GROMACS .gro file of C-alpha atoms in nm:
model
  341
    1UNK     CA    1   8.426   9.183   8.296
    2UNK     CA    2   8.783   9.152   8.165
    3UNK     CA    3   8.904   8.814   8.041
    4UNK     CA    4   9.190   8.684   8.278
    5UNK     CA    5   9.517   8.477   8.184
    6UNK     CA    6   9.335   8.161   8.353
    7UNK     CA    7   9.048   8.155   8.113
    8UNK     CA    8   9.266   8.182   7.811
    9UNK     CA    9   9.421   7.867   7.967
   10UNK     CA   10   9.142   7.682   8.000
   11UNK     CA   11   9.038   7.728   7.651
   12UNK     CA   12   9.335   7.631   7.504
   13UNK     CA   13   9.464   7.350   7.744
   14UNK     CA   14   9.765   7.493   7.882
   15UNK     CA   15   9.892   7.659   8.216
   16UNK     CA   16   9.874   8.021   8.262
   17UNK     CA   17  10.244   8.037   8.331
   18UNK     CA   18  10.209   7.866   7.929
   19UNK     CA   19  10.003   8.144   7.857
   20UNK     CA   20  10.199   8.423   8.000
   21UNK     CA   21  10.510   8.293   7.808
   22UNK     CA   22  10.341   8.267   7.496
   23UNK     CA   23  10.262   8.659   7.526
   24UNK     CA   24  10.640   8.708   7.608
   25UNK     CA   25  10.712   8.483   7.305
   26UNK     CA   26  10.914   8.269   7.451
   27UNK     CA   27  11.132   8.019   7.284
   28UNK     CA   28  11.055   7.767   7.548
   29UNK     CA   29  10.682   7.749   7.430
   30UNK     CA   30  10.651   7.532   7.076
   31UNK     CA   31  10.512   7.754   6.795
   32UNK     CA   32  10.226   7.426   6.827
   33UNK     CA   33  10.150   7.540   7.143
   34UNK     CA   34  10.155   7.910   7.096
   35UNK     CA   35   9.925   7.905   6.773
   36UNK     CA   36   9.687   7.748   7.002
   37UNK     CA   37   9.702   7.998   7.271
   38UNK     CA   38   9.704   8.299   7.010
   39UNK     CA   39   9.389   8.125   6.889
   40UNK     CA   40   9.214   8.133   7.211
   41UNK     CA   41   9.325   8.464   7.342
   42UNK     CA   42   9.153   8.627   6.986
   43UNK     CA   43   8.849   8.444   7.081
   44UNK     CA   44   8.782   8.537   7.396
   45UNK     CA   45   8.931   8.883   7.298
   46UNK     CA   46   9.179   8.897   7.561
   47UNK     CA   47   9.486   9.152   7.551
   48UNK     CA   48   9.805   9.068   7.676
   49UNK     CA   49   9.897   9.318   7.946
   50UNK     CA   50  10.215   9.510   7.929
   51UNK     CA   51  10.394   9.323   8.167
   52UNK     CA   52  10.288   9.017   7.953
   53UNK     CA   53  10.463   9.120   7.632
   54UNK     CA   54  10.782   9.308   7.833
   55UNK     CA   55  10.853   9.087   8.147
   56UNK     CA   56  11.176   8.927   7.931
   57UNK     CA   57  11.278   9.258   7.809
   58UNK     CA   58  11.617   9.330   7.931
   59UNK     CA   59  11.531   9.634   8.014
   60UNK     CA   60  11.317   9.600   8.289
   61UNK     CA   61  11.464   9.472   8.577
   62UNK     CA   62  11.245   9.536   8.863
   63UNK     CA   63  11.083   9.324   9.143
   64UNK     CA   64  10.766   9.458   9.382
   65UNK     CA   65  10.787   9.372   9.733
   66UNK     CA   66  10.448   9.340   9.899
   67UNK     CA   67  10.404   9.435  10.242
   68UNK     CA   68  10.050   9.318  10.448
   69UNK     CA   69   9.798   9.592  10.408
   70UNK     CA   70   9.790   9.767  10.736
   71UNK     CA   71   9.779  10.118  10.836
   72UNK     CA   72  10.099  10.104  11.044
   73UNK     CA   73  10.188   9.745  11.229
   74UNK     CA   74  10.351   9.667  10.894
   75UNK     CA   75  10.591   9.963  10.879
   76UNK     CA   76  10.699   9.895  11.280
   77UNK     CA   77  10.830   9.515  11.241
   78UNK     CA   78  11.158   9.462  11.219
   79UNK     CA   79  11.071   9.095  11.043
   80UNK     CA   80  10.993   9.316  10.698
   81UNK     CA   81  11.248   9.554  10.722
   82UNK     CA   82  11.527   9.247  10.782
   83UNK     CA   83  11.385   9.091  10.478
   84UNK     CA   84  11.336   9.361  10.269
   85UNK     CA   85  11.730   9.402  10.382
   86UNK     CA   86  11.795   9.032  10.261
   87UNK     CA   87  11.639   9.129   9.942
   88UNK     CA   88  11.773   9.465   9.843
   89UNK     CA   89  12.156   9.264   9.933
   90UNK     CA   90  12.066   9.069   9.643
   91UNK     CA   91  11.892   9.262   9.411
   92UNK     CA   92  12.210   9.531   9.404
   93UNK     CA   93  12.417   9.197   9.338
   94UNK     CA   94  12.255   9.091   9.067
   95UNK     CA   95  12.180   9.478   8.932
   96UNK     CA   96  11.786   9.430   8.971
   97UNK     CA   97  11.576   9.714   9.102
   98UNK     CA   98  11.314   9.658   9.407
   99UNK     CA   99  11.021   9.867   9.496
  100UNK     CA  100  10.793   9.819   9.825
  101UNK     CA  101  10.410   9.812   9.781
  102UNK     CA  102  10.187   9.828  10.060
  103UNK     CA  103   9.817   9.983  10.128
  104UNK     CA  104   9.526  10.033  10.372
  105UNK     CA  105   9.330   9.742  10.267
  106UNK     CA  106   9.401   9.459   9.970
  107UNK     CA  107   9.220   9.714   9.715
  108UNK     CA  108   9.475   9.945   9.709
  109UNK     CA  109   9.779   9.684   9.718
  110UNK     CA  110   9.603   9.529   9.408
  111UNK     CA  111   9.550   9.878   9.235
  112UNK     CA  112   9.941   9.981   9.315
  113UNK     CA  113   9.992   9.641   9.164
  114UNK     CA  114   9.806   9.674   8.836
  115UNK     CA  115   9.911  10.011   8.774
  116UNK     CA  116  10.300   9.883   8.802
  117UNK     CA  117  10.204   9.570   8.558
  118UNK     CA  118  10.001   9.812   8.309
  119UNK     CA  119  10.307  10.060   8.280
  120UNK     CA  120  10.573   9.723   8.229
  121UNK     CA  121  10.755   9.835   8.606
  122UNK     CA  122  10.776   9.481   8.741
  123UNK     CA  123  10.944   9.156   8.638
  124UNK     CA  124  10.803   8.984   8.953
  125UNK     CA  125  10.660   9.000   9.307
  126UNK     CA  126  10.775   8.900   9.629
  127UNK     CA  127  10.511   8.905   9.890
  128UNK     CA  128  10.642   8.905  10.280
  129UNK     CA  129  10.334   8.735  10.446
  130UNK     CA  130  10.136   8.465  10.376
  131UNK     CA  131   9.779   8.448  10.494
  132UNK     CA  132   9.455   8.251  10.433
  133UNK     CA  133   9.185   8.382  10.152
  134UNK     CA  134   9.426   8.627  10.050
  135UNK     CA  135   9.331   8.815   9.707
  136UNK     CA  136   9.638   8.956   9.615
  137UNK     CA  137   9.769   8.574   9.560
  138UNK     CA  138   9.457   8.520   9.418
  139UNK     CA  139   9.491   8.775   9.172
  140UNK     CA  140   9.866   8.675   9.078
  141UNK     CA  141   9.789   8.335   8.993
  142UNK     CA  142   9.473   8.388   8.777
  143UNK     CA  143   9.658   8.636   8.615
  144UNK     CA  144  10.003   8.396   8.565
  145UNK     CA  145  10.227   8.655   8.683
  146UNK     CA  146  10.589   8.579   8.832
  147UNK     CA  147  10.596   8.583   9.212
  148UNK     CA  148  10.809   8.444   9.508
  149UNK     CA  149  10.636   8.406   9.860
  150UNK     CA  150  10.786   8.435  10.203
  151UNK     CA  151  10.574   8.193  10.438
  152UNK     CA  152  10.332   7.888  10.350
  153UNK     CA  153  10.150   7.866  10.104
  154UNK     CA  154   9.795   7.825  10.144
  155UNK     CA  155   9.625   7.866   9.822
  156UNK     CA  156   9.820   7.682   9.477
  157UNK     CA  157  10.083   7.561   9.714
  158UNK     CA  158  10.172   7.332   9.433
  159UNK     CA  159  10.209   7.620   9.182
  160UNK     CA  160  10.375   7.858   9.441
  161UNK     CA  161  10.746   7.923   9.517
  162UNK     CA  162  10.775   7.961   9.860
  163UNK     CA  163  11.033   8.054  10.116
  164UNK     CA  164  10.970   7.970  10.446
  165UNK     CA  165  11.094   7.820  10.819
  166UNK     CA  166  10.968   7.513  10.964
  167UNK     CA  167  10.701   7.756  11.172
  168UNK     CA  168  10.560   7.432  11.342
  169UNK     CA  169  10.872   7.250  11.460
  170UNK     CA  170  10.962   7.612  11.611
  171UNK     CA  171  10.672   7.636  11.782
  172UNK     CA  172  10.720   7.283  11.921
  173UNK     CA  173  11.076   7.362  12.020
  174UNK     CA  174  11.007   7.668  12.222
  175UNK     CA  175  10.712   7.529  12.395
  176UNK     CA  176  10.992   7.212  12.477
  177UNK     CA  177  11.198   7.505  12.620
  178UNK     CA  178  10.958   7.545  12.885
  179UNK     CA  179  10.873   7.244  12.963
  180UNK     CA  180  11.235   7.126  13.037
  181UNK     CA  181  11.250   7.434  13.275
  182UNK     CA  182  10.974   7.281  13.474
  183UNK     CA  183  10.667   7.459  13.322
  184UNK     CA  184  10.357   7.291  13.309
  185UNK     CA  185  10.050   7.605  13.302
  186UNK     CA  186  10.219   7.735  12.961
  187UNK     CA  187  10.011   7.968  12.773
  188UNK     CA  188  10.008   8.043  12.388
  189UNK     CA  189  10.006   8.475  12.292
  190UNK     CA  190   9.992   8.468  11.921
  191UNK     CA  191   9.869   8.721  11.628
  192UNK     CA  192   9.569   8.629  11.431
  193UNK     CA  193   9.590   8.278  11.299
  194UNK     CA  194   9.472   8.388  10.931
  195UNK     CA  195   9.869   8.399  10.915
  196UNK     CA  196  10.061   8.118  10.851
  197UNK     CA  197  10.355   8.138  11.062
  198UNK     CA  198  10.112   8.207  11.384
  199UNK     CA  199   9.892   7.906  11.288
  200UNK     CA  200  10.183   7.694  11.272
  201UNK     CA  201  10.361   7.842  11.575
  202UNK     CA  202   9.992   7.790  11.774
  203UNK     CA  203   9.992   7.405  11.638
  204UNK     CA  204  10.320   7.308  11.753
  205UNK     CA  205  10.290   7.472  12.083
  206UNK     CA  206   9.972   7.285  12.104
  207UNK     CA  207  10.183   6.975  12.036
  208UNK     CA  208  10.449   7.027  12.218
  209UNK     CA  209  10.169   7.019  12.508
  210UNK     CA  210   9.997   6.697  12.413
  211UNK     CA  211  10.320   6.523  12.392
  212UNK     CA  212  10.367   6.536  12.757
  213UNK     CA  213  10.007   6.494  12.841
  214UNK     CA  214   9.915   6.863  12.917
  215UNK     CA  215   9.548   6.917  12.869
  216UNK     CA  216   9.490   7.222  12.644
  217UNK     CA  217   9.331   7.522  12.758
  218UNK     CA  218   9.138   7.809  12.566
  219UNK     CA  219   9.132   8.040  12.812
  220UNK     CA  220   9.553   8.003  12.806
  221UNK     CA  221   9.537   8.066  12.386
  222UNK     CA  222   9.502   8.432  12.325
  223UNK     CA  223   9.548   8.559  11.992
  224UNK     CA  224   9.553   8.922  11.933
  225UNK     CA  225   9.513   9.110  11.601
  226UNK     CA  226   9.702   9.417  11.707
  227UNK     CA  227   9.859   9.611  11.977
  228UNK     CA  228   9.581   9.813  12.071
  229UNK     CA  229   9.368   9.866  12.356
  230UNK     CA  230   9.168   9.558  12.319
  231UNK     CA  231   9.483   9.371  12.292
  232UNK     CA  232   9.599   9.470  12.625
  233UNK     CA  233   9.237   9.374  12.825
  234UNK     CA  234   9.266   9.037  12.657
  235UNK     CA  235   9.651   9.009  12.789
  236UNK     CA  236   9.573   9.163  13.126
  237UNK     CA  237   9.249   8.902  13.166
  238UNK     CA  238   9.552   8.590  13.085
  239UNK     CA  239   9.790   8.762  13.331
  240UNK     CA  240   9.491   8.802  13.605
  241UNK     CA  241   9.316   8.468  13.607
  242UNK     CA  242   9.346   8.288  13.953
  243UNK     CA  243   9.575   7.986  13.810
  244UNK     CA  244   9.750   8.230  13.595
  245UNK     CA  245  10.051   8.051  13.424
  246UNK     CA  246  10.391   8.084  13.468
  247UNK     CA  247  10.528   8.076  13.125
  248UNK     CA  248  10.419   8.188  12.751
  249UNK     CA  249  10.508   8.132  12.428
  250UNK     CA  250  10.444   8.420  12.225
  251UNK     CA  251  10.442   8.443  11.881
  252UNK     CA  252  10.643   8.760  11.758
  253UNK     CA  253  10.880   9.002  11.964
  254UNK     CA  254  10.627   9.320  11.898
  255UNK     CA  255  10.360   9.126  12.086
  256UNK     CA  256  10.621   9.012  12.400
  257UNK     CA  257  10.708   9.360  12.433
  258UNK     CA  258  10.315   9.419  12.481
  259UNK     CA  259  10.328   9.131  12.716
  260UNK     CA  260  10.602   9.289  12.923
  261UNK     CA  261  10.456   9.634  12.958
  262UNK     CA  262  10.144   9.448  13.071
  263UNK     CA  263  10.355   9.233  13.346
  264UNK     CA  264  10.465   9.558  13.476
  265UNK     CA  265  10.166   9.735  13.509
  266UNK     CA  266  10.031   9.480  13.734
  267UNK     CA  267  10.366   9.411  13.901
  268UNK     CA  268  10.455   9.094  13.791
  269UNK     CA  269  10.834   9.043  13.777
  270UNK     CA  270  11.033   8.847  13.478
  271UNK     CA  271  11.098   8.564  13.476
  272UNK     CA  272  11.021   8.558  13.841
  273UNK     CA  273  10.694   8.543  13.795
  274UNK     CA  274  10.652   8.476  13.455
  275UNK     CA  275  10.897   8.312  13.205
  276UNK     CA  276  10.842   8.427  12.818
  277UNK     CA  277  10.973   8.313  12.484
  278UNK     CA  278  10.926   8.477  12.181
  279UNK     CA  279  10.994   8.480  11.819
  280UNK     CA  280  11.201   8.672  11.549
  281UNK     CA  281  11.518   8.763  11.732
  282UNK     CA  282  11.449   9.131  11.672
  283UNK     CA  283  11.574   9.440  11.821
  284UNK     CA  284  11.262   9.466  12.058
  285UNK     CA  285  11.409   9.170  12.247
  286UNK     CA  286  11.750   9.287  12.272
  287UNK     CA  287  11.634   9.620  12.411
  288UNK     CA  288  11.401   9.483  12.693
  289UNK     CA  289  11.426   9.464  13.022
  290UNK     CA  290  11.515   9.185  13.059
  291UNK     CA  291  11.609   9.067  12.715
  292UNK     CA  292  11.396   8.834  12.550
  293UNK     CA  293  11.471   8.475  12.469
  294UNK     CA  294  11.383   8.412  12.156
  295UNK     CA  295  11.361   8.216  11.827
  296UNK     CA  296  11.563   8.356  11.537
  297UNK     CA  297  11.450   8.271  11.220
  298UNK     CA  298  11.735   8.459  11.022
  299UNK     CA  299  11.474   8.708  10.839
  300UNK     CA  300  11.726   8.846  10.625
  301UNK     CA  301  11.857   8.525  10.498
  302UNK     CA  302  11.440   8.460  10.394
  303UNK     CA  303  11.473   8.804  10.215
  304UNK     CA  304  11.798   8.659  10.019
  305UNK     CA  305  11.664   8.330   9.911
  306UNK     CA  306  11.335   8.520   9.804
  307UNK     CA  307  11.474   8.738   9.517
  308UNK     CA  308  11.744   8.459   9.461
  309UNK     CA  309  11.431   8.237   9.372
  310UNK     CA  310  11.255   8.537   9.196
  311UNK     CA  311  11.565   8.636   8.982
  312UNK     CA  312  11.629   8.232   8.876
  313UNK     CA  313  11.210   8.214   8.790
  314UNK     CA  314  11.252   8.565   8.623
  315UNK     CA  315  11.512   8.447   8.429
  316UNK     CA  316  11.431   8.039   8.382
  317UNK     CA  317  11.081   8.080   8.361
  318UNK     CA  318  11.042   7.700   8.311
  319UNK     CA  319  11.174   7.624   8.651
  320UNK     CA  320  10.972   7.467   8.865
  321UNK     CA  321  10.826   7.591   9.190
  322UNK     CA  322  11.062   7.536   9.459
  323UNK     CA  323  11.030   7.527   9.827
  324UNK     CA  324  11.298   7.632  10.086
  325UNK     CA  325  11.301   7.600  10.471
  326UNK     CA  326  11.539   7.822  10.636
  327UNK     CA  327  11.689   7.664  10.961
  328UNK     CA  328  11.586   7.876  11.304
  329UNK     CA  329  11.794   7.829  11.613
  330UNK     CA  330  11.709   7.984  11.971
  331UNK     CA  331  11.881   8.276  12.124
  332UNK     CA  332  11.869   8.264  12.524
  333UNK     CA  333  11.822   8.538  12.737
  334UNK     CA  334  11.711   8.663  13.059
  335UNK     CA  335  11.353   8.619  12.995
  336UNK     CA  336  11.328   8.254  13.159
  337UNK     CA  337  11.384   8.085  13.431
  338UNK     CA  338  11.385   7.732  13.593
  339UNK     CA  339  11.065   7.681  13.778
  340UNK     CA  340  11.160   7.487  14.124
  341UNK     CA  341  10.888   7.209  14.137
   0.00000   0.00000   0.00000
């Protein structure tokens, strides 16, 4: 098994981000400290990779954008596209190339990945999810490369730059929404919780609830992996219980849109019988019927600070690892309505 950047650390008492400079022979690192890594690295045989000994050269310029390994969801949401906008605005600004990586499943991101670090194509990564257990992070932080994430981070939050709105807070302010328009049976449609933002989202709808005393229900919590046909029994069963309710907070525009078509083919009318907030500000909920109100979370201004943060890291490798929040603010529409109590 091949010797990573983290075991070469260990041995010789450093950081792998000391390591990975010490390859790159920086002038940061004291010729002390890299005697001591070169020492360790020849006896546990390890060989720098090309990225290692080339990320400074001037030459290469280039940052890898990681989409979520998915067959298709990924390429549909306009969340990744606005970012990848954000980022491309400021790559061309600062003259730095960007290329997308994506897969099926986290084998193939991390072999797209390796191949680009073997060949010295990539300064740095941006990765445009954040999830729990996820070993593509995994991977980039044993290994001490460069990388900038957009979301939470779960694992080495202390090591990680992250970019990122206050998901919770959001979630808190939209369930808020509803209550102030007289809702009281609100119900929570979110995407798996394994990601960040939804988890977040969930937690501050679920306090936004407790605050005013509102028991919480499971049977109102539906969280749904995917569009797909089991998605759309699970938000037909909500939509059909007895004490249905009359307003959800759902946690992306892809999956209100869902929750529309759903509302129509069991003619329910919005918002007049069902109010529904959602998330993102995309085109989906401009193009409704009726629009959506929803939370914007300015995804191409997270795509900006991203590769603003990779560039400065890139280029000031001893920075250290910043977090940013990026402000949201909610867009209404004709998806709610004031519930007469």
């Amino acid at each position: 098994m091949a010797v990573t950047i983290k075991e070469v650390a260990a041995l010789a008492g450093v950081s792998p981000s000391t390591v990975s400079r010490t390859c790159k022979d920086n002038p940061s690192i004291s010729e002390e400290t890299k005697e001591k890594v070169r020492h360790a690295m020849a006896a546990l045989g390890y060989e720098p990779n090309f990225q290692a000994s080339n990320l400074a050269s001037q030459n290469a310029r280039t940052i890898g954008i990681i989409l979520p390994t998915s067959a298709r969801d990924a390429y549909e949401n306009p969340f990744y596209l606005e970012a990848i906008r954000g980022i491309s605005q400021y790559c061309n600004h600062r003259q730095y190339i960007n290329t997308v990586i994506t897969g099926k499943d986290e084998e193939e991101v991390l072999q797209a990945m390796r191949t680009m670090i073997r060949s010295g194509q990539v300064d740095g990564f941006i990765v445009l999810y954040s999830k729990q257990q996820d070993p593509v992070i995994d991977y980039l932080c044993n290994e001490g490369l460069s990388y900038v994430l957009i979301g939470k981070a779960y694992q080495f939050a202390n090591q990680t730059v992250y970019i990122d709105n206050d998901n919770l807070l959001a979630g808190q302010e939209a369930t808020e929404y509803l209550y102030q328009l007289g809702h009281r049976k609100i119900a929570y449609l979110g995407s798996d919780s394994s990601l960040m933002f939804s988890s977040d989202r969930k937690t501050g709808y679920q306090a936004a609830l407790l605050r005013h005393n509102i028991p919480l229900r499971e049977d109102y919590c539906v969280e749904v992996p995917s569009i797909s046909k089991d998605g759309d029994i699970l938000i037909h069963r909500l939509l059909q219980k007895e004490d249905r309710p009359t307003a959800i907070m759902v946690s992306d525009d892809i999956l209100a849109v869902a929750l529309e078509r759903s509302c129509i083919g069991i003619g329910l009318s919005i918002p007049e019988d069902l109010s529904i907030i959602s998330f993102n500000n995309s085109l989906f909920a401009r193009l409704t019927s009726p629009q959506l109100t929803s939370i914007d979370i300015n995804s191409c201004q997270l795509g900006i600070e991203a590769a603003s943060q990779m560039i400065n890291h890139i280029e000031n490798p001893n920075l250290l690892a910043t977090k940013i929040i990026v402000p949201h603010y909610l867009i209404e529409r004709d998806s709610c309505r004031r519930l007469q109590l």
